Amino acid sequence: MTQPGSFGRETLALHAGQSPDPAHGSRATPIHFTTSYVFPDAEYAAALFNQERPGHVYSRISNPTNAVLEERVAALEGGVGGLAVASGQAALHLAIATLTGVGGHVVASRALYGGSHNLLGYTLPRFGIQTTFVDTADIDAWRAAIRPETALLFGESVGNPGLDVLDIPAVSALAHENKLPLLVDATLVSPALQQPLALGADLVMHSATKYLGGHGVAVGGVLVDGGRFDWEAAGRFPTLTEPYDGFHGMDFAEESPVAAFLLRARREGLRDFGACLSPMNAFQILQGLETLPLRMRAHVANTRAVAAHLAAHPLVERVAYPELESHRGHALAARLLPDGCGGVLSFDLRGGRNAGRVFIGALRLFSHLANVGDAKSLVIHPASTTHFRMSAADLAAAGIGEGTIRLSVGLESADDLLADLERGLYAVGKLLKS
Amino acid sequence: MDIQLQGHAIRLYHGGSAFDKNRPAILLLHGAGHDHSVWTFQARHLAQRGFTIVAPDLPAHGRSAGPQLSSIEALAAWTLALADALELDRIRLAGHSMGSLIALAATAAAPQRITALALLGSIAPMPVAPALLLAAQEDRARAHGMINQWSYTPRGQLGASPTPGSWLTGANLSLMERQAPGVLATDLAACNAWQDGLATAGRVVCPTLLICGERDQMTPPRAVKPLRDALVNAQGGARMMEIPGAGHALMAEAPDAISDALRGFFTDT
């Protein structure tokens, strides 16, 4: 316990946001499978709609099971509250749509999950929101990309595909110099390994589908507000600082200086865009969240073993994992991710696309699929799957080699994982000799 | 609504309804290191029931400018000056923690103007633990942690917030961090220094409602007795209400119970 009144991550992961059900004493979080909630009387109903009483009205906007997830992730991240949404993509969209609209602009790291890149680069421009992509490590590029209409800076703690480490203190300082918030996608590290808000970020999002759940059975997303950004002083966020006709003329920053963003995101974004999370998914993600700190320690331990093994192998040209000295983000990772850089790494095989195909085909424990952050080990060969239409030159521009393999290292016995990788590497060796 | 008072911009929150000086007015005074937003549920609730609400950010708190006032007497005088500026002749007054001391002092100073007084999380005198006073001066983060530890019940400290998705202690930390350095320390010193509470209570001529949290560690129910006795024996009389399962952060932990209690009391008085 670092401060009075605070709890350790392991405790928060198990308890935050939930106390035993007062009706029946249920220790586990009940799944509230209901679309709506009975109003005791007409006056109480009106009070709920007027936001003068807290509570639930309709499960698109809030749900008791989802609320436990929201509070738990907020607690783990050190925020003031959270919003559970249908996916990580929904969380990113909700954050941007809450802050800006037509004519708005985002500055984003180029090292992003492909889905985020699609949203920012192709879809949001159709709705009048532009994005400038910059090299994650080039702080001058971040600075140069900021425009008067910029509403948000955005990056991933550890970004695809090269596991670039975001210098959150530096980028957040730049953001705050310009009266802008920084949103960090911390999906690949989880709050067990890094709390972006404590490093200077203002908003954090997760694809809860990944490490928060950890089991690969439920898609979901969570958005957390640090509550420290001064929207009113920034003077460039009218959605939060001017009366909103769509909700009682509420001036969200006046209503709650610390929760203005979450109020608007829930009262407008969840209400109108409707990307709500099923309470079943919230329950399943909560089950995973209970063991998050334990799992992340095991993911990191296994990933370190895999990274060391691959780095020493003659058929591997390069391993991208920030804990390795060869990685360009190594020093930054040592400072910002001292407990580990998560369980995802990539490496380049000798032999190009064919080697990649052969390698994956020989594996038995690693599952070949397009996901990360599962308790089970996962593998994908971008050049023959997610990026198979791209030429070698285009792949290189995206930081992907023809022989690049991405691993999401799971919780199996490390010896078994290394043996499985050796099986794949042996097959590649045979291919290269033939 | 922002107004100018004594040469400084002051933020006033009206519970989502326009200020109307012709309606019965309720002033809501926040506690140490806080701002008006601790009252949002209660303010919105009362504003829908015939009252006009004024929940100010005290000087140097929240969005209000001006030098911070360092004594309960000065804050009480400022509160009455605010009522003057808003042309409110008669007001109902509620205060939480430090705000309750300000409300008490203002009520005794202007007995003809205050028609009802609600004191939440209040004791008099209000000694502040030396460790907290020191931490507020030298280590704000530690002071904020202590306040959270003593303000919320065990249930509240682990969440289970009445407000869906809100992490109560995180929100309180953020609210306290938003205040300028030194604000909390000055507030706590003012609470600690004010020794006139019981004598002042004896001069109250309007009815008073004392509201305390059953599990309040800052101002525990057993410590309320001297103040309760002084107010019960004062001209206006008093009653005390204990909120089951709530700590010192009453408005956040039991928002409905506090709204109902204030509405009932201010409607009846």
XYZ file of C-alpha atoms in Angstrom:
703
model
C 0.000 0.000 0.000
C 1.652 3.204 -1.157
C -0.825 5.691 0.325
C -3.419 5.447 3.052
C -6.777 4.493 1.675
C -5.396 2.744 -1.379
C -5.208 -0.919 -2.266
C -2.787 -3.050 -4.242
C -3.541 -4.156 -7.778
C -4.201 -7.746 -6.756
C -6.820 -6.596 -4.244
C -8.477 -4.189 -6.650
C -8.584 -6.829 -9.382
C -10.651 -9.031 -7.078
C -12.804 -6.582 -5.181
C -13.040 -3.127 -6.722
C -16.513 -2.047 -7.692
C -18.372 -4.892 -6.076
C -19.613 -5.823 -2.649
C -21.688 -8.869 -1.860
C -25.142 -8.634 -3.358
C -27.353 -7.096 -0.621
C -30.431 -9.006 -1.765
C -29.016 -12.534 -1.641
C -25.441 -12.287 -0.404
C -23.978 -13.517 -3.683
C -20.196 -13.247 -3.447
C -19.674 -13.355 -7.193
C -20.856 -10.463 -9.314
C -24.420 -11.241 -10.414
C -25.208 -11.056 -14.114
C -27.997 -8.539 -14.449
C -29.679 -9.814 -17.580
C -32.219 -7.075 -17.938
C -32.818 -4.382 -20.473
C -34.550 -2.024 -18.062
C -35.259 -1.231 -14.431
C -38.546 -0.741 -12.595
C -39.173 2.764 -11.299
C -40.667 2.830 -7.800
C -42.914 5.730 -8.767
C -43.295 8.471 -11.347
C -41.377 11.040 -9.301
C -38.412 8.706 -8.879
C -38.435 7.990 -12.589
C -38.311 11.685 -13.391
C -35.473 12.134 -10.900
C -33.446 9.388 -12.573
C -33.901 10.978 -15.972
C -32.927 14.362 -14.543
C -29.692 12.909 -13.155
C -30.679 14.038 -9.677
C -30.672 10.452 -8.476
C -28.031 7.939 -9.501
C -29.169 4.626 -10.856
C -30.037 2.593 -13.895
C -32.677 3.358 -16.477
C -31.857 1.244 -19.514
C -28.997 -1.202 -20.112
C -27.741 0.578 -23.186
C -26.695 3.402 -20.879
C -25.754 1.519 -17.721
C -26.122 -1.908 -16.159
C -25.169 -3.087 -12.650
C -22.844 -5.846 -13.902
C -21.181 -3.508 -16.359
C -20.806 -0.922 -13.598
C -18.657 -3.344 -11.589
C -16.372 -3.776 -14.593
C -16.241 -0.024 -15.156
C -15.331 0.721 -11.567
C -12.832 -2.116 -11.353
C -10.876 -1.065 -14.420
C -11.071 2.575 -13.313
C -9.659 1.552 -9.936
C -6.837 -0.450 -11.519
C -5.996 2.449 -13.821
C -6.216 5.093 -11.092
C -9.065 6.925 -12.804
C -12.290 8.526 -11.654
C -14.597 6.165 -13.503
C -15.071 4.098 -16.594
C -17.384 3.104 -19.374
C -17.814 -0.462 -20.544
C -18.531 -0.679 -24.241
C -18.991 -3.287 -26.933
C -15.342 -3.498 -28.023
C -12.035 -1.696 -27.977
C -13.003 -0.125 -31.269
C -16.173 1.203 -29.655
C -14.085 2.682 -26.844
C -11.846 4.545 -29.296
C -14.783 5.800 -31.314
C -16.617 6.913 -28.177
C -13.586 8.846 -26.921
C -13.143 10.708 -30.177
C -16.835 11.347 -30.802
C -17.207 12.744 -27.281
C -14.456 15.276 -27.825
C -14.843 16.388 -31.398
C -16.864 16.245 -34.592
C -16.814 17.609 -38.125
C -13.655 19.635 -38.630
C -11.881 17.942 -35.753
C -8.413 16.486 -35.890
C -6.440 13.774 -34.106
C -2.696 13.264 -33.939
C -1.945 9.563 -33.604
C 1.046 7.338 -33.434
C 1.586 5.403 -36.640
C 2.190 2.244 -34.598
C -1.407 1.231 -34.026
C -3.613 -1.810 -34.073
C -4.919 -2.187 -37.619
C -8.525 -1.645 -36.581
C -7.648 1.674 -34.962
C -5.734 2.676 -38.069
C -8.763 1.875 -40.198
C -11.078 3.919 -37.986
C -8.780 6.935 -37.923
C -7.400 6.761 -41.422
C -10.408 5.720 -43.478
C -13.698 5.813 -41.576
C -13.625 8.948 -39.435
C -12.598 11.188 -42.372
C -15.998 10.356 -43.875
C -17.461 12.039 -40.806
C -15.183 15.048 -41.034
C -12.526 14.021 -38.513
C -8.996 13.868 -39.857
C -5.944 12.161 -38.384
C -2.265 12.854 -38.850
C -0.122 9.796 -38.193
C 3.358 10.317 -36.772
C 6.313 8.198 -35.832
C 5.812 7.110 -32.233
C 9.267 8.148 -31.072
C 9.513 11.432 -32.980
C 8.312 14.065 -30.511
C 8.998 16.824 -33.038
C 6.637 15.124 -35.458
C 3.943 15.005 -32.786
C 4.472 18.718 -32.145
C 4.442 19.651 -35.828
C 1.214 17.743 -36.442
C -0.845 19.659 -33.876
C -3.321 22.071 -35.467
C -5.766 24.577 -34.028
C -8.556 22.056 -34.591
C -6.713 19.163 -32.950
C -8.754 17.618 -30.158
C -6.750 14.609 -29.092
C -3.344 12.909 -29.128
C -3.508 9.135 -29.297
C -1.068 6.263 -29.076
C -0.629 2.736 -27.773
C 1.488 1.950 -24.716
C 3.223 -0.658 -26.829
C 2.241 -0.334 -30.463
C 1.773 -2.701 -33.350
C 3.587 -4.193 -35.155
C 7.102 -3.370 -33.926
C 6.116 -2.970 -30.259
C 7.097 0.691 -30.271
C 7.021 2.098 -26.753
C 5.059 5.321 -26.349
C 6.899 7.951 -24.309
C 3.792 8.835 -22.334
C 5.443 11.480 -20.112
C 6.894 13.310 -23.126
C 3.805 13.095 -25.334
C 1.467 14.017 -22.489
C 3.651 17.011 -21.639
C 3.426 18.127 -25.260
C -0.318 17.561 -25.233
C -0.762 19.604 -22.076
C 1.416 22.432 -23.421
C -1.156 22.630 -26.189
C -4.133 22.207 -23.843
C -4.909 18.819 -25.332
C -5.592 15.455 -23.730
C -3.642 12.287 -24.424
C -5.561 9.035 -24.905
C -3.527 5.851 -24.490
C -4.586 2.424 -25.669
C -3.035 0.210 -22.997
C -4.475 -3.054 -24.281
C -1.133 -4.807 -24.771
C 0.199 -4.070 -21.297
C -2.944 -3.881 -19.110
C -3.020 -2.001 -15.797
C -1.029 -4.825 -14.245
C 2.083 -3.568 -16.034
C 1.477 0.127 -16.607
C -0.898 2.858 -15.482
C -0.773 5.479 -18.235
C -2.734 8.005 -16.150
C 0.028 8.063 -13.546
C 2.531 8.765 -16.338
C 0.584 11.766 -17.606
C -2.120 10.411 -19.892
C -5.647 11.768 -19.490
C -7.734 8.935 -20.896
C -7.060 5.208 -21.173
C -8.794 2.618 -23.310
C -8.628 -1.133 -23.545
C -9.797 -3.829 -25.790
C -11.015 -5.882 -22.830
C -11.167 -8.793 -25.259
C -7.441 -9.212 -24.734
C -5.627 -9.361 -21.392
C -8.409 -7.951 -19.195
C -10.550 -10.966 -20.022
C -7.657 -13.188 -20.898
C -9.778 -16.176 -21.876
C -10.704 -15.223 -25.402
C -14.428 -15.786 -24.894
C -15.810 -12.236 -24.745
C -15.398 -9.125 -26.877
C -15.535 -5.834 -24.971
C -13.914 -2.488 -24.398
C -13.376 -0.089 -21.517
C -12.700 3.638 -21.481
C -11.321 5.278 -18.317
C -11.056 8.980 -17.486
C -8.250 10.194 -15.243
C -10.370 13.170 -14.216
C -7.427 15.570 -14.189
C -7.671 17.265 -17.569
C -9.113 20.774 -17.256
C -11.581 20.911 -20.154
C -12.795 24.346 -19.215
C -9.336 25.913 -19.009
C -8.415 24.341 -22.338
C -11.151 26.360 -24.001
C -11.478 24.071 -27.012
C -13.984 21.420 -25.978
C -17.467 22.851 -26.384
C -19.035 19.403 -26.080
C -17.957 19.434 -22.449
C -18.083 23.105 -21.536
C -21.229 24.446 -23.182
C -24.848 23.580 -22.397
C -25.953 20.459 -24.274
C -29.503 20.719 -25.535
C -29.634 16.954 -25.876
C -29.443 16.462 -22.102
C -31.221 19.077 -19.987
C -28.913 21.851 -21.172
C -26.190 20.305 -19.030
C -22.770 21.948 -18.983
C -20.815 18.810 -18.182
C -17.649 20.516 -16.931
C -19.666 22.692 -14.596
C -21.722 19.733 -13.464
C -18.663 17.697 -12.593
C -15.180 19.026 -13.273
C -13.696 15.566 -12.692
C -16.243 13.469 -14.573
C -17.342 15.777 -17.395
C -15.962 13.518 -20.110
C -17.592 10.376 -18.719
C -20.913 12.133 -18.229
C -21.057 13.254 -21.839
C -19.754 9.950 -23.165
C -22.445 8.035 -21.292
C -25.313 10.485 -21.639
C -24.712 11.102 -25.325
C -22.334 8.510 -26.734
C -23.680 5.333 -25.164
C -27.224 6.621 -25.411
C -27.067 7.569 -29.089
C -24.365 5.435 -30.693
C -25.490 2.485 -28.606
C -22.271 0.455 -28.522
C -23.124 -1.045 -25.153
C -21.582 -4.155 -23.648
C -23.637 -7.235 -22.890
C -23.713 -7.912 -19.132
C -22.740 -11.500 -19.903
C -19.584 -10.257 -21.563
C -18.968 -7.911 -18.640
C -19.284 -10.847 -16.249
C -16.900 -12.970 -18.286
C -14.360 -10.178 -18.495
C -14.670 -9.674 -14.735
C -13.852 -13.343 -14.197
C -10.653 -12.873 -16.120
C -9.855 -9.580 -14.480
C -9.744 -11.240 -11.067
C -6.480 -12.945 -11.981
C -5.006 -10.234 -14.209
C -1.921 -9.402 -12.086
C -1.090 -13.097 -11.678
C -1.554 -13.804 -15.361
C 0.472 -10.839 -16.543
C 3.436 -11.903 -14.428
C 3.257 -15.339 -16.019
C 2.810 -13.898 -19.523
C 5.895 -11.740 -19.038
C 7.972 -14.615 -17.679
C 7.089 -16.860 -20.609
C 7.608 -14.069 -23.129
C 11.046 -13.314 -21.759
C 11.969 -16.973 -22.175
C 10.595 -17.054 -25.726
C 12.296 -13.784 -26.684
C 15.668 -14.968 -25.390
C 15.318 -18.292 -27.161
C 14.389 -16.763 -30.484
C 17.032 -14.040 -30.278
C 19.712 -16.710 -30.032
C 18.398 -18.804 -32.918
C 20.264 -18.775 -36.256
C 17.034 -18.897 -38.306
C 15.739 -15.731 -36.647
C 16.962 -12.460 -38.096
C 15.453 -10.107 -35.556
C 13.229 -10.197 -32.477
C 11.113 -7.168 -31.616
C 10.477 -7.085 -27.876
C 11.234 -3.939 -25.907
C 12.991 -5.784 -23.123
C 15.742 -6.791 -25.545
C 18.623 -4.331 -25.783
C 18.350 -4.468 -29.560
C 14.894 -2.858 -29.489
C 14.792 0.880 -30.099
C 12.411 1.339 -27.207
C 14.542 -0.618 -24.734
C 15.570 2.296 -22.504
C 12.078 3.737 -22.536
C 10.577 0.366 -21.656
C 12.963 0.006 -18.725
C 11.633 3.323 -17.404
C 7.944 3.042 -18.226
C 7.375 -0.715 -18.095
C 9.665 -1.963 -15.340
C 7.442 -4.962 -14.562
C 7.473 -6.193 -18.130
C 6.335 -5.339 -21.628
C 3.499 -7.820 -21.930
C 3.193 -11.041 -23.842
C 3.292 -9.977 -27.480
C 6.428 -10.017 -29.584
C 7.290 -10.291 -33.219
C 10.265 -11.759 -35.010
C 11.579 -12.098 -38.537
C 12.327 -15.530 -39.925
C 14.923 -16.126 -42.560
C 13.266 -17.326 -45.723
C 10.426 -14.853 -46.289
C 6.775 -15.698 -46.832
C 7.295 -19.394 -47.428
C 9.255 -19.727 -44.212
C 6.426 -18.014 -42.356
C 3.830 -20.396 -43.751
C 5.913 -23.456 -43.005
C 6.732 -22.279 -39.500
C 3.100 -21.753 -38.548
C 2.036 -24.978 -40.157
C 4.406 -26.949 -37.962
C 3.247 -25.495 -34.649
C 0.961 -27.498 -32.366
C 0.460 -25.428 -29.210
C 0.383 -21.947 -30.725
C -3.041 -21.324 -32.258
C -3.024 -19.675 -35.668
C -5.531 -16.854 -35.417
C -5.968 -13.086 -35.422
C -6.008 -12.120 -31.775
C -3.664 -11.395 -28.887
C -3.838 -11.451 -25.112
C -5.328 -14.896 -24.669
C -4.212 -17.282 -21.926
C -3.410 -19.662 -24.772
C -0.461 -18.927 -27.033
C -1.343 -17.452 -30.411
C 0.546 -16.896 -33.638
C -0.036 -15.128 -36.899
C 2.000 -14.539 -40.049
C 0.862 -11.120 -41.298
C 2.329 -11.489 -44.794
C 0.172 -14.536 -45.517
C -2.949 -13.504 -43.577
C -3.891 -10.024 -42.379
C -1.588 -8.291 -44.869
C -1.455 -10.927 -47.619
C -2.425 -8.515 -50.412
C 0.509 -6.225 -49.701
C 3.723 -6.214 -51.684
C 7.064 -6.621 -49.977
C 7.636 -2.870 -50.300
C 4.274 -2.011 -48.781
C 4.872 -4.481 -45.985
C 8.213 -2.877 -45.253
C 6.587 0.550 -45.083
C 4.228 -0.835 -42.442
C 7.147 -2.260 -40.504
C 6.331 -5.830 -41.438
C 8.747 -8.191 -43.130
C 7.723 -11.067 -45.366
C 8.969 -13.417 -42.685
C 7.591 -11.506 -39.711
C 5.744 -13.644 -37.189
C 3.728 -12.192 -34.331
C 3.371 -14.224 -31.178
C 1.053 -13.717 -28.260
C 2.766 -15.783 -25.631
C 0.351 -17.576 -23.337
C 0.466 -19.294 -19.993
C 1.478 -22.825 -21.043
C 4.649 -24.344 -19.603
C 7.570 -22.406 -20.981
C 9.414 -25.579 -21.943
C 6.449 -26.728 -23.997
C 6.252 -23.383 -25.784
C 9.950 -23.438 -26.607
C 9.630 -26.992 -27.874
C 6.732 -25.963 -30.092
C 8.710 -23.046 -31.512
C 11.650 -25.382 -32.111
C 9.271 -27.609 -34.073
C 8.419 -24.703 -36.315
C 12.013 -23.578 -36.666
C 13.095 -27.108 -37.546
C 10.551 -27.114 -40.360
C 11.892 -23.788 -41.602
C 15.430 -25.192 -41.507
C 14.350 -28.119 -43.634
C 12.669 -25.735 -46.096
C 15.759 -23.596 -46.453
C 17.984 -26.658 -47.074
C 15.675 -28.085 -49.761
C -23.256 31.122 -13.327
C -20.195 33.216 -12.599
C -20.489 36.456 -10.641
C -18.085 39.055 -9.335
C -17.898 39.234 -5.565
C -15.519 41.500 -3.703
C -13.599 41.964 -6.918
C -13.170 38.306 -7.747
C -14.897 35.881 -10.106
C -16.989 33.334 -8.232
C -18.476 30.148 -9.683
C -21.988 29.336 -8.610
C -23.751 26.076 -9.454
C -27.533 26.061 -9.508
C -28.392 22.381 -9.904
C -29.223 22.568 -13.565
C -31.910 25.232 -13.184
C -31.654 28.978 -13.643
C -31.105 31.053 -10.519
C -34.339 32.731 -9.404
C -34.077 35.001 -6.393
C -37.847 34.915 -5.986
C -37.835 31.257 -5.088
C -36.911 29.970 -1.615
C -33.119 29.841 -1.687
C -30.836 27.116 -0.415
C -27.090 27.700 -0.141
C -24.934 24.567 -0.179
C -21.395 24.945 1.206
C -18.736 22.373 0.358
C -15.987 21.120 2.619
C -12.200 21.302 2.750
C -10.382 20.800 -0.534
C -13.600 20.391 -2.488
C -15.838 22.409 -4.782
C -19.542 22.698 -5.620
C -19.617 19.378 -7.457
C -19.922 17.393 -4.224
C -23.548 18.575 -4.174
C -24.640 17.807 -7.737
C -27.290 15.186 -6.940
C -28.742 17.135 -4.026
C -28.636 20.430 -5.921
C -30.424 19.002 -8.955
C -32.984 17.298 -6.710
C -33.813 20.409 -4.691
C -33.829 22.631 -7.770
C -36.676 20.520 -9.155
C -38.740 20.982 -6.013
C -39.375 24.659 -5.856
C -36.066 25.917 -4.501
C -33.374 27.977 -6.126
C -29.968 26.546 -5.410
C -26.672 28.326 -4.894
C -23.690 26.027 -4.478
C -20.592 28.229 -4.683
C -16.990 27.289 -5.144
C -15.527 28.973 -2.065
C -12.799 31.549 -2.804
C -9.693 29.902 -4.322
C -11.554 26.593 -4.728
C -12.726 25.118 -8.021
C -13.409 27.910 -10.501
C -13.607 30.703 -7.941
C -10.773 33.193 -7.833
C -9.708 35.396 -5.008
C -7.411 34.940 -2.064
C -8.317 31.983 0.078
C -10.032 32.894 3.334
C -8.269 31.314 6.250
C -10.812 31.397 9.046
C -14.321 30.116 9.574
C -15.447 33.608 10.564
C -14.119 35.097 7.328
C -15.775 32.363 5.271
C -19.058 32.943 7.107
C -18.870 36.659 6.386
C -18.139 35.864 2.742
C -21.188 33.589 2.611
C -23.402 36.389 3.858
C -21.807 38.767 1.384
C -22.663 36.294 -1.348
C -26.283 36.256 -0.188
C -26.239 40.068 -0.278
C -24.846 40.093 -3.793
C -27.603 37.720 -4.912
C -30.208 39.855 -3.098
C -31.311 36.940 -0.978
C -32.861 38.205 2.210
C -33.767 34.863 3.706
C -31.933 31.650 3.018
C -31.786 28.048 4.024
C -28.236 26.954 4.609
C -26.525 23.556 4.408
C -22.856 22.768 4.832
C -20.708 19.672 4.752
C -17.753 19.233 7.101
C -15.833 22.551 6.922
C -18.851 23.939 5.112
C -20.982 23.025 8.136
C -18.823 25.183 10.389
C -19.134 28.067 7.934
C -22.898 27.570 7.844
C -23.101 27.471 11.620
C -21.062 30.659 12.008
C -23.076 32.438 9.301
C -26.353 31.401 10.929
C -25.331 32.787 14.286
C -24.023 35.972 12.674
C -27.236 36.651 10.767
C -30.043 34.992 12.737
C -32.677 37.066 10.991
C -31.695 35.771 7.543
C -31.128 32.067 7.979
C -34.418 30.233 8.278
C -33.130 26.665 8.472
C -29.730 25.090 8.952
C -28.536 21.624 7.904
C -25.160 20.448 9.145
C -23.697 17.354 7.462
C -20.671 15.526 8.798
C -20.288 18.104 11.522
C -18.818 18.301 14.981
C -17.732 21.282 17.050
C -15.022 21.912 17.734
C -13.606 20.081 14.699
C -10.050 19.103 15.629
C -8.021 17.807 12.701
C -5.508 15.019 13.309
C -2.000 16.492 13.535
C -0.775 13.905 11.033
C -3.324 15.121 8.495
C -2.532 18.773 9.116
C 1.155 18.045 8.566
C 0.538 15.929 5.490
C -1.671 18.629 3.964
C 1.260 21.022 4.265
C 4.080 18.740 3.203
C 2.708 15.781 1.254
C -0.601 16.408 -0.462
C -0.856 12.934 -1.914
C -0.588 11.422 1.540
C -3.134 13.874 2.898
C -5.543 12.968 0.105
C -5.039 9.294 0.877
C -5.763 9.873 4.576
C -8.913 11.794 3.733
C -10.134 9.013 1.481
C -9.362 6.423 4.134
C -11.328 8.302 6.777
C -14.096 9.666 4.578
C -15.379 6.490 2.977
C -16.725 3.330 4.528
C -14.900 0.083 3.758
C -17.588 -0.561 1.155
C -17.102 2.868 -0.348
C -13.342 2.479 -0.453
C -13.682 -0.587 -2.650
C -16.235 0.998 -4.890
C -19.744 -0.322 -5.288
C -20.648 3.271 -6.047
C -24.276 4.374 -6.126
C -23.316 6.189 -9.338
C -22.793 3.593 -12.077
C -19.231 3.504 -13.320
C -17.887 6.049 -10.856
C -14.849 5.065 -8.773
C -15.618 7.063 -5.654
C -12.198 7.395 -4.080
C -10.568 8.080 -7.432
C -13.032 10.862 -8.114
C -12.384 12.366 -4.695
C -8.615 12.213 -5.225
C -8.960 13.966 -8.543
C -11.203 16.652 -7.074
C -8.719 17.356 -4.279
C -5.765 17.356 -6.673
C -7.504 20.015 -8.756
C -7.332 22.502 -5.911
C -4.227 24.672 -5.776
C -1.398 23.662 -3.447
C -2.016 24.983 0.025
C -5.796 25.178 -0.267
C -6.446 21.969 1.640
C -3.917 22.831 4.348
C -5.485 26.249 4.881
C -8.981 24.747 4.994
C -8.005 22.125 7.537
C -6.178 24.686 9.672
C -9.315 26.851 9.684
C -11.417 23.897 10.877
C -8.880 23.019 13.536
C -8.569 26.574 14.814
C -12.254 27.398 15.196
C -13.102 26.888 18.846
C -16.317 28.871 18.977
C -18.596 26.240 17.544
C -20.499 25.231 20.675
C -20.962 28.814 21.868
C -22.074 29.774 18.382
C -24.526 26.871 18.270
C -26.141 28.200 21.416
C -27.121 31.368 19.573
C -28.878 29.637 16.648
C -32.534 30.584 16.511
C -33.613 28.606 13.452
C -34.315 24.880 13.341
C -31.288 22.712 12.681
C -30.891 19.264 11.182
C -27.703 17.363 11.969
C -26.928 14.587 9.489
C -24.121 12.152 10.212
C -22.952 8.949 8.644
C -23.334 5.867 10.771
C -19.761 4.867 9.901
C -18.193 8.327 9.707
C -14.599 8.201 10.956
C -13.918 11.921 10.467
C -16.853 13.203 12.483
C -18.235 10.044 14.115
C -21.774 10.016 15.508
C -20.584 9.730 19.104
C -18.538 12.917 18.687
C -21.551 14.875 17.434
C -23.203 14.855 20.875
C -21.808 18.160 22.250
C -22.879 20.019 19.134
C -26.231 18.271 19.066
C -26.841 19.126 22.721
C -25.941 22.770 22.134
C -28.273 23.008 19.158
C -31.105 21.089 20.813
C -30.981 23.561 23.692
C -30.750 26.577 21.395
C -33.827 28.577 20.510
C -34.371 26.917 17.160
C -34.068 23.358 18.394
C -32.443 20.524 16.497
C -32.741 16.917 15.518
C -30.171 14.456 14.374
C -30.374 11.950 11.559
C -27.940 9.059 11.194
C -27.504 7.697 7.671
C -27.060 3.900 7.782
C -23.947 2.577 6.108
C -22.544 5.987 5.181
C -19.231 7.548 6.093
C -18.121 11.167 6.032
C -18.541 11.414 2.249
C -22.285 11.368 2.737
C -23.398 13.009 -0.481
C -21.415 10.538 -2.594
C -22.064 7.389 -0.583
C -25.750 7.991 0.150
C -26.915 10.568 -2.382
C -30.590 9.658 -2.274
C -30.786 9.598 1.517
C -29.173 13.035 1.712
C -31.379 14.491 -1.006
C -34.478 13.136 0.733
C -33.357 14.399 4.129
C -32.597 17.901 2.861
C -35.786 18.104 0.835
C -37.903 17.028 3.795
C -36.198 19.376 6.214
C -36.151 22.438 3.987
C -39.704 21.847 2.828
C -40.945 21.633 6.398
C -39.022 24.693 7.547
